[in-house]
Amino acid sequence: SKYGMLDTRTEALVEAIRNTSPPGGFSVLVDGGTAGVIDYVNTLYTAFPLALLLVALITYVVLMLLFRSLVLPLKAILMNALSILASYGALVFIFQQGHFSNLLNFTPLGFVEASSPILMFCALFGLSMDYEVFLLSRIREEWLRTGDNSTAVADGLAVTGRIITAAAAIMFCVFGSFVIKDPLHILKVFGLGLAVAVLIDVTLVRMVLVPSIMELLGPVNWWMPKFLQRSVPTIGVEVTPEKVPTP
């Protein structure tokens, strides 16, 4: 069933009844658990793409104002998406396909509960963006001081790496405790998804991919057209327009 927990025959029956036009101008409403689940999932995932677009747009604008770059906000959003998608894959591999079910003490259901990806996105996007802003803020300070992208990336990573790793380790332990101790399936899913995302984000993404991509891009990281430099406000407290090197 595309709705996970539903019997395919009952699901087909509900959809067949709703797609049948009764005679005489009457309308047919279908109630019950199956119809409720169908409406719940459809409502969630009808609004979810719009929410994704809105969050990404607002995040891009805020980061563009903070770092005065058109490239870094896009990179930050893509890196966050990478961590979140990796956690979704872990949920399918473990909870939908049933791997490690004996170790984690749960019964595979053959699906992932519909609200879990949305709730995880809401938590993970903000959490991952915290690490990204923390790292990029320090890199930008060095870029403004030296005007050298390679030095800025190396120094920014050296200064913030331990702090980001320590903060992520605390979050990993907290989320991991949901998997080990909590008997509720939904909290196991939520906890494991968050723990995997934090682990991937702080190791592979923040400490490897982000610095590597910024090193490869070089001064392009800080590119913004001159007319935008003049027109957009400066919201970074440490930044003044005359200090910004020209890429």
mmCIF file of C-alpha atoms in Angstrom:
data_model
loop_
_atom_site.group_PDB
_atom_site.id
_atom_site.type_symbol
_atom_site.label_atom_id
_atom_site.label_comp_id
_atom_site.label_asym_id
_atom_site.label_seq_id
_atom_site.Cartn_x
_atom_site.Cartn_y
_atom_site.Cartn_z
ATOM 1 C CA SER A 1 0.000 0.000 0.000
ATOM 2 C CA LYS A 2 1.248 3.491 -0.808
ATOM 3 C CA TYR A 3 -0.128 4.593 2.565
ATOM 4 C CA GLY A 4 1.951 2.047 4.475
ATOM 5 C CA MET A 5 -0.238 0.487 7.108
ATOM 6 C CA LEU A 6 -3.415 0.093 5.048
ATOM 7 C CA ASP A 7 -4.754 -3.039 3.443
ATOM 8 C CA THR A 8 -4.611 -2.530 -0.305
ATOM 9 C CA ARG A 9 -8.129 -3.899 -0.827
ATOM 10 C CA THR A 10 -9.671 -1.541 1.745
ATOM 11 C CA GLU A 11 -7.682 1.349 0.329
ATOM 12 C CA ALA A 12 -8.892 0.541 -3.187
ATOM 13 C CA LEU A 13 -12.471 0.309 -1.957
ATOM 14 C CA VAL A 14 -12.336 3.763 -0.335
ATOM 15 C CA GLU A 15 -10.867 5.324 -3.460
ATOM 16 C CA ALA A 16 -13.386 3.543 -5.703
ATOM 17 C CA ILE A 17 -16.317 4.837 -3.632
ATOM 18 C CA ARG A 18 -14.949 8.369 -3.629
ATOM 19 C CA ASN A 19 -14.377 8.298 -7.378
ATOM 20 C CA THR A 20 -17.928 7.134 -8.073
ATOM 21 C CA SER A 21 -20.422 9.909 -8.807
ATOM 22 C CA PRO A 22 -23.814 9.086 -7.268
ATOM 23 C CA PRO A 23 -26.965 9.917 -9.229
ATOM 24 C CA GLY A 24 -29.427 12.642 -8.374
ATOM 25 C CA GLY A 25 -26.892 15.227 -7.250
ATOM 26 C CA PHE A 26 -26.065 13.363 -4.048
ATOM 27 C CA SER A 27 -22.583 13.366 -2.521
ATOM 28 C CA VAL A 28 -20.850 10.455 -0.848
ATOM 29 C CA LEU A 29 -18.581 10.818 2.173
ATOM 30 C CA VAL A 30 -16.453 7.929 3.390
ATOM 31 C CA ASP A 31 -15.578 7.645 7.086
ATOM 32 C CA GLY A 32 -13.520 5.204 9.109
ATOM 33 C CA GLY A 33 -9.909 4.450 9.894
ATOM 34 C CA THR A 34 -8.766 3.756 6.340
ATOM 35 C CA ALA A 35 -10.338 6.909 4.951
ATOM 36 C CA GLY A 36 -8.858 8.902 7.833
ATOM 37 C CA VAL A 37 -5.336 7.659 7.146
ATOM 38 C CA ILE A 38 -5.680 8.424 3.429
ATOM 39 C CA ASP A 39 -6.872 11.961 4.142
ATOM 40 C CA TYR A 40 -4.166 12.484 6.776
ATOM 41 C CA VAL A 41 -1.315 11.408 4.489
ATOM 42 C CA ASN A 42 -2.658 13.308 1.482
ATOM 43 C CA THR A 43 -3.048 16.481 3.540
ATOM 44 C CA LEU A 44 0.480 16.195 4.928
ATOM 45 C CA TYR A 45 2.191 15.647 1.613
ATOM 46 C CA THR A 46 0.106 18.162 -0.295
ATOM 47 C CA ALA A 47 1.418 20.954 1.948
ATOM 48 C CA PHE A 48 4.921 19.555 2.496
ATOM 49 C CA PRO A 49 6.460 20.630 -0.867
ATOM 50 C CA LEU A 50 5.267 24.191 -0.297
ATOM 51 C CA ALA A 51 6.743 24.150 3.202
ATOM 52 C CA LEU A 52 10.066 22.868 1.803
ATOM 53 C CA LEU A 53 10.143 25.648 -0.784
ATOM 54 C CA LEU A 54 9.266 28.320 1.777
ATOM 55 C CA VAL A 55 11.910 27.152 4.278
ATOM 56 C CA ALA A 56 14.578 26.933 1.571
ATOM 57 C CA LEU A 57 13.731 30.399 0.216
ATOM 58 C CA ILE A 58 13.760 32.101 3.622
ATOM 59 C CA THR A 59 16.978 30.310 4.574
ATOM 60 C CA TYR A 60 18.637 31.365 1.333
ATOM 61 C CA VAL A 61 17.718 35.017 1.783
ATOM 62 C CA VAL A 62 18.856 35.159 5.418
ATOM 63 C CA LEU A 63 22.188 33.449 4.672
ATOM 64 C CA MET A 64 22.701 35.645 1.633
ATOM 65 C CA LEU A 65 22.324 38.731 3.814
ATOM 66 C CA LEU A 66 24.536 37.283 6.549
ATOM 67 C CA PHE A 67 27.419 36.071 4.355
ATOM 68 C CA ARG A 68 26.906 38.461 1.420
ATOM 69 C CA SER A 69 27.230 35.667 -1.103
ATOM 70 C CA LEU A 70 24.924 34.046 -3.647
ATOM 71 C CA VAL A 71 26.881 30.775 -3.625
ATOM 72 C CA LEU A 72 27.255 29.883 0.067
ATOM 73 C CA PRO A 73 23.499 29.840 0.880
ATOM 74 C CA LEU A 74 22.852 27.425 -1.990
ATOM 75 C CA LYS A 75 25.715 25.196 -0.856
ATOM 76 C CA ALA A 76 24.405 25.236 2.713
ATOM 77 C CA ILE A 77 20.919 24.161 1.656
ATOM 78 C CA LEU A 78 22.279 21.356 -0.528
ATOM 79 C CA MET A 79 24.534 20.069 2.256
ATOM 80 C CA ASN A 80 21.614 20.061 4.684
ATOM 81 C CA ALA A 81 19.518 18.162 2.169
ATOM 82 C CA LEU A 82 22.291 15.574 1.849
ATOM 83 C CA SER A 83 22.269 14.849 5.593
ATOM 84 C CA ILE A 84 18.480 14.632 5.710
ATOM 85 C CA LEU A 85 18.241 12.327 2.697
ATOM 86 C CA ALA A 86 20.879 10.037 4.216
ATOM 87 C CA SER A 87 18.783 9.738 7.386
ATOM 88 C CA TYR A 88 15.697 8.916 5.284
ATOM 89 C CA GLY A 89 17.656 6.136 3.626
ATOM 90 C CA ALA A 90 18.643 4.755 7.032
ATOM 91 C CA LEU A 91 14.982 4.680 8.101
ATOM 92 C CA VAL A 92 13.979 2.700 5.015
ATOM 93 C CA PHE A 93 16.921 0.307 5.378
ATOM 94 C CA ILE A 94 16.314 -0.382 9.069
ATOM 95 C CA PHE A 95 12.646 0.132 9.880
ATOM 96 C CA GLN A 96 10.982 -0.570 6.549
ATOM 97 C CA GLN A 97 13.221 -3.414 5.379
ATOM 98 C CA GLY A 98 13.796 -4.727 8.913
ATOM 99 C CA HIS A 99 17.607 -4.782 9.161
ATOM 100 C CA PHE A 100 18.968 -4.857 12.753
ATOM 101 C CA SER A 101 15.452 -5.417 14.146
ATOM 102 C CA ASN A 102 16.708 -7.948 16.712
ATOM 103 C CA LEU A 103 19.499 -5.670 17.840
ATOM 104 C CA LEU A 104 17.219 -2.653 18.195
ATOM 105 C CA ASN A 105 14.304 -4.681 19.583
ATOM 106 C CA PHE A 106 11.473 -3.778 17.209
ATOM 107 C CA THR A 107 9.142 -5.545 14.813
ATOM 108 C CA PRO A 108 9.481 -4.362 11.187
ATOM 109 C CA LEU A 109 6.236 -2.911 9.868
ATOM 110 C CA GLY A 110 7.225 -2.768 6.213
ATOM 111 C CA PHE A 111 6.744 0.993 6.030
ATOM 112 C CA VAL A 112 7.835 4.251 7.669
ATOM 113 C CA GLU A 113 5.087 6.184 9.453
ATOM 114 C CA ALA A 114 3.966 9.086 7.275
ATOM 115 C CA SER A 115 4.662 11.914 9.704
ATOM 116 C CA SER A 116 8.223 10.807 10.552
ATOM 117 C CA PRO A 117 9.990 12.284 7.476
ATOM 118 C CA ILE A 118 8.262 15.633 7.981
ATOM 119 C CA LEU A 119 9.020 15.828 11.697
ATOM 120 C CA MET A 120 12.620 14.831 11.053
ATOM 121 C CA PHE A 121 12.991 17.475 8.360
ATOM 122 C CA CYS A 122 11.749 20.174 10.735
ATOM 123 C CA ALA A 123 14.235 19.175 13.433
ATOM 124 C CA LEU A 124 17.208 18.330 11.226
ATOM 125 C CA PHE A 125 17.121 21.326 8.921
ATOM 126 C CA GLY A 126 17.420 23.751 11.814
ATOM 127 C CA LEU A 127 19.995 21.638 13.645
ATOM 128 C CA SER A 128 22.208 21.156 10.586
ATOM 129 C CA MET A 129 21.947 24.819 9.671
ATOM 130 C CA ASP A 130 23.206 25.757 13.142
ATOM 131 C CA TYR A 131 26.427 23.854 12.497
ATOM 132 C CA GLU A 132 26.711 25.355 9.013
ATOM 133 C CA VAL A 133 26.273 28.939 10.200
ATOM 134 C CA PHE A 134 28.720 28.390 13.042
ATOM 135 C CA LEU A 135 31.374 27.077 10.653
ATOM 136 C CA LEU A 136 30.796 29.610 7.889
ATOM 137 C CA SER A 137 30.745 32.554 10.283
ATOM 138 C CA ARG A 138 34.248 31.721 11.446
ATOM 139 C CA ILE A 139 35.449 31.127 7.888
ATOM 140 C CA ARG A 140 34.008 34.459 6.826
ATOM 141 C CA GLU A 141 35.803 36.255 9.645
ATOM 142 C CA GLU A 142 39.094 34.895 8.327
ATOM 143 C CA TRP A 143 38.137 35.751 4.736
ATOM 144 C CA LEU A 144 37.467 39.351 5.719
ATOM 145 C CA ARG A 145 40.744 39.495 7.645
ATOM 146 C CA THR A 146 43.033 37.871 5.076
ATOM 147 C CA GLY A 147 41.202 37.865 1.739
ATOM 148 C CA ASP A 148 42.613 34.362 1.187
ATOM 149 C CA ASN A 149 39.973 31.662 0.716
ATOM 150 C CA SER A 150 42.252 28.668 1.445
ATOM 151 C CA THR A 151 43.527 30.196 4.676
ATOM 152 C CA ALA A 152 40.009 31.157 5.727
ATOM 153 C CA VAL A 153 38.652 27.640 5.182
ATOM 154 C CA ALA A 154 41.555 25.954 6.976
ATOM 155 C CA ASP A 155 41.543 28.313 9.969
ATOM 156 C CA GLY A 156 37.758 28.314 10.268
ATOM 157 C CA LEU A 157 37.639 24.524 10.307
ATOM 158 C CA ALA A 158 40.527 24.283 12.785
ATOM 159 C CA VAL A 159 38.879 26.663 15.236
ATOM 160 C CA THR A 160 35.299 25.336 15.078
ATOM 161 C CA GLY A 161 35.877 21.630 14.349
ATOM 162 C CA ARG A 162 36.208 20.484 17.958
ATOM 163 C CA ILE A 163 33.275 22.560 19.163
ATOM 164 C CA ILE A 164 30.969 21.331 16.412
ATOM 165 C CA THR A 165 32.052 17.724 17.007
ATOM 166 C CA ALA A 166 31.476 18.002 20.768
ATOM 167 C CA ALA A 167 28.029 19.538 20.306
ATOM 168 C CA ALA A 168 27.086 16.860 17.766
ATOM 169 C CA ALA A 169 28.324 14.083 20.082
ATOM 170 C CA ILE A 170 25.970 15.298 22.806
ATOM 171 C CA MET A 171 23.036 15.379 20.383
ATOM 172 C CA PHE A 172 23.935 11.926 19.049
ATOM 173 C CA CYS A 173 23.870 10.453 22.559
ATOM 174 C CA VAL A 174 20.530 12.087 23.338
ATOM 175 C CA PHE A 175 18.876 10.882 20.130
ATOM 176 C CA GLY A 176 20.494 7.465 20.423
ATOM 177 C CA SER A 177 18.910 6.986 23.845
ATOM 178 C CA PHE A 178 15.483 6.994 22.171
ATOM 179 C CA VAL A 179 16.496 3.953 20.147
ATOM 180 C CA ILE A 180 17.948 1.968 23.031
ATOM 181 C CA LYS A 181 15.573 2.681 25.877
ATOM 182 C CA ASP A 182 12.216 3.688 24.444
ATOM 183 C CA PRO A 183 9.759 0.866 23.655
ATOM 184 C CA LEU A 184 7.627 2.995 21.315
ATOM 185 C CA HIS A 185 8.282 2.338 17.633
ATOM 186 C CA ILE A 186 7.690 5.936 16.538
ATOM 187 C CA LEU A 187 10.299 7.290 18.946
ATOM 188 C CA LYS A 188 12.807 4.674 17.823
ATOM 189 C CA VAL A 189 12.299 5.847 14.250
ATOM 190 C CA PHE A 190 12.616 9.495 15.207
ATOM 191 C CA GLY A 191 15.641 8.965 17.429
ATOM 192 C CA LEU A 192 17.550 6.798 14.971
ATOM 193 C CA GLY A 193 16.863 9.132 12.066
ATOM 194 C CA LEU A 194 18.107 12.152 14.009
ATOM 195 C CA ALA A 195 21.163 10.309 15.352
ATOM 196 C CA VAL A 196 22.208 9.087 11.885
ATOM 197 C CA ALA A 197 21.700 12.528 10.368
ATOM 198 C CA VAL A 198 23.782 14.226 13.076
ATOM 199 C CA LEU A 199 26.562 11.646 12.711
ATOM 200 C CA ILE A 200 26.736 12.041 8.925
ATOM 201 C CA ASP A 201 26.390 15.800 9.106
ATOM 202 C CA VAL A 202 29.212 16.393 11.549
ATOM 203 C CA THR A 203 31.648 13.883 10.049
ATOM 204 C CA LEU A 204 31.180 13.578 6.309
ATOM 205 C CA VAL A 205 29.357 16.825 5.513
ATOM 206 C CA ARG A 206 30.698 19.570 7.817
ATOM 207 C CA MET A 207 34.225 18.275 8.278
ATOM 208 C CA VAL A 208 34.883 16.916 4.761
ATOM 209 C CA LEU A 209 32.456 18.008 2.045
ATOM 210 C CA VAL A 210 31.901 21.626 3.081
ATOM 211 C CA PRO A 211 35.614 22.530 3.385
ATOM 212 C CA SER A 212 36.479 20.576 0.228
ATOM 213 C CA ILE A 213 33.813 22.278 -1.852
ATOM 214 C CA MET A 214 34.756 25.703 -0.513
ATOM 215 C CA GLU A 215 38.421 25.039 -1.305
ATOM 216 C CA LEU A 216 37.559 24.011 -4.855
ATOM 217 C CA LEU A 217 35.308 27.016 -5.436
ATOM 218 C CA GLY A 218 37.882 29.473 -4.134
ATOM 219 C CA PRO A 219 36.861 33.158 -4.320
ATOM 220 C CA VAL A 220 33.638 32.128 -6.085
ATOM 221 C CA ASN A 221 32.315 31.281 -2.597
ATOM 222 C CA TRP A 222 32.007 34.990 -1.883
ATOM 223 C CA TRP A 223 30.584 36.113 -5.201
ATOM 224 C CA MET A 224 27.819 38.674 -5.193
ATOM 225 C CA PRO A 225 27.106 41.210 -7.946
ATOM 226 C CA LYS A 226 28.148 44.757 -7.106
ATOM 227 C CA PHE A 227 24.627 46.121 -7.385
ATOM 228 C CA LEU A 228 23.498 43.650 -4.701
ATOM 229 C CA GLN A 229 26.499 44.507 -2.532
ATOM 230 C CA ARG A 230 25.333 48.113 -2.572
ATOM 231 C CA SER A 231 21.616 47.487 -2.182
ATOM 232 C CA VAL A 232 21.191 44.661 0.339
ATOM 233 C CA PRO A 233 21.542 45.475 4.039
ATOM 234 C CA THR A 234 24.430 44.191 6.129
ATOM 235 C CA ILE A 235 23.227 42.125 9.084
ATOM 236 C CA GLY A 236 26.533 40.584 10.244
ATOM 237 C CA VAL A 237 27.707 42.540 13.275
ATOM 238 C CA GLU A 238 31.373 41.928 12.403
ATOM 239 C CA VAL A 239 31.013 42.946 8.752
ATOM 240 C CA THR A 240 31.313 46.354 7.148
ATOM 241 C CA PRO A 241 31.020 46.801 3.375
ATOM 242 C CA GLU A 242 34.461 48.366 2.979
ATOM 243 C CA LYS A 243 36.133 45.304 4.523
ATOM 244 C CA VAL A 244 34.701 42.838 2.018
ATOM 245 C CA PRO A 245 37.407 41.722 -0.459
ATOM 246 C CA THR A 246 36.477 41.704 -4.122
ATOM 247 C CA PRO A 247 36.443 38.090 -5.460
#
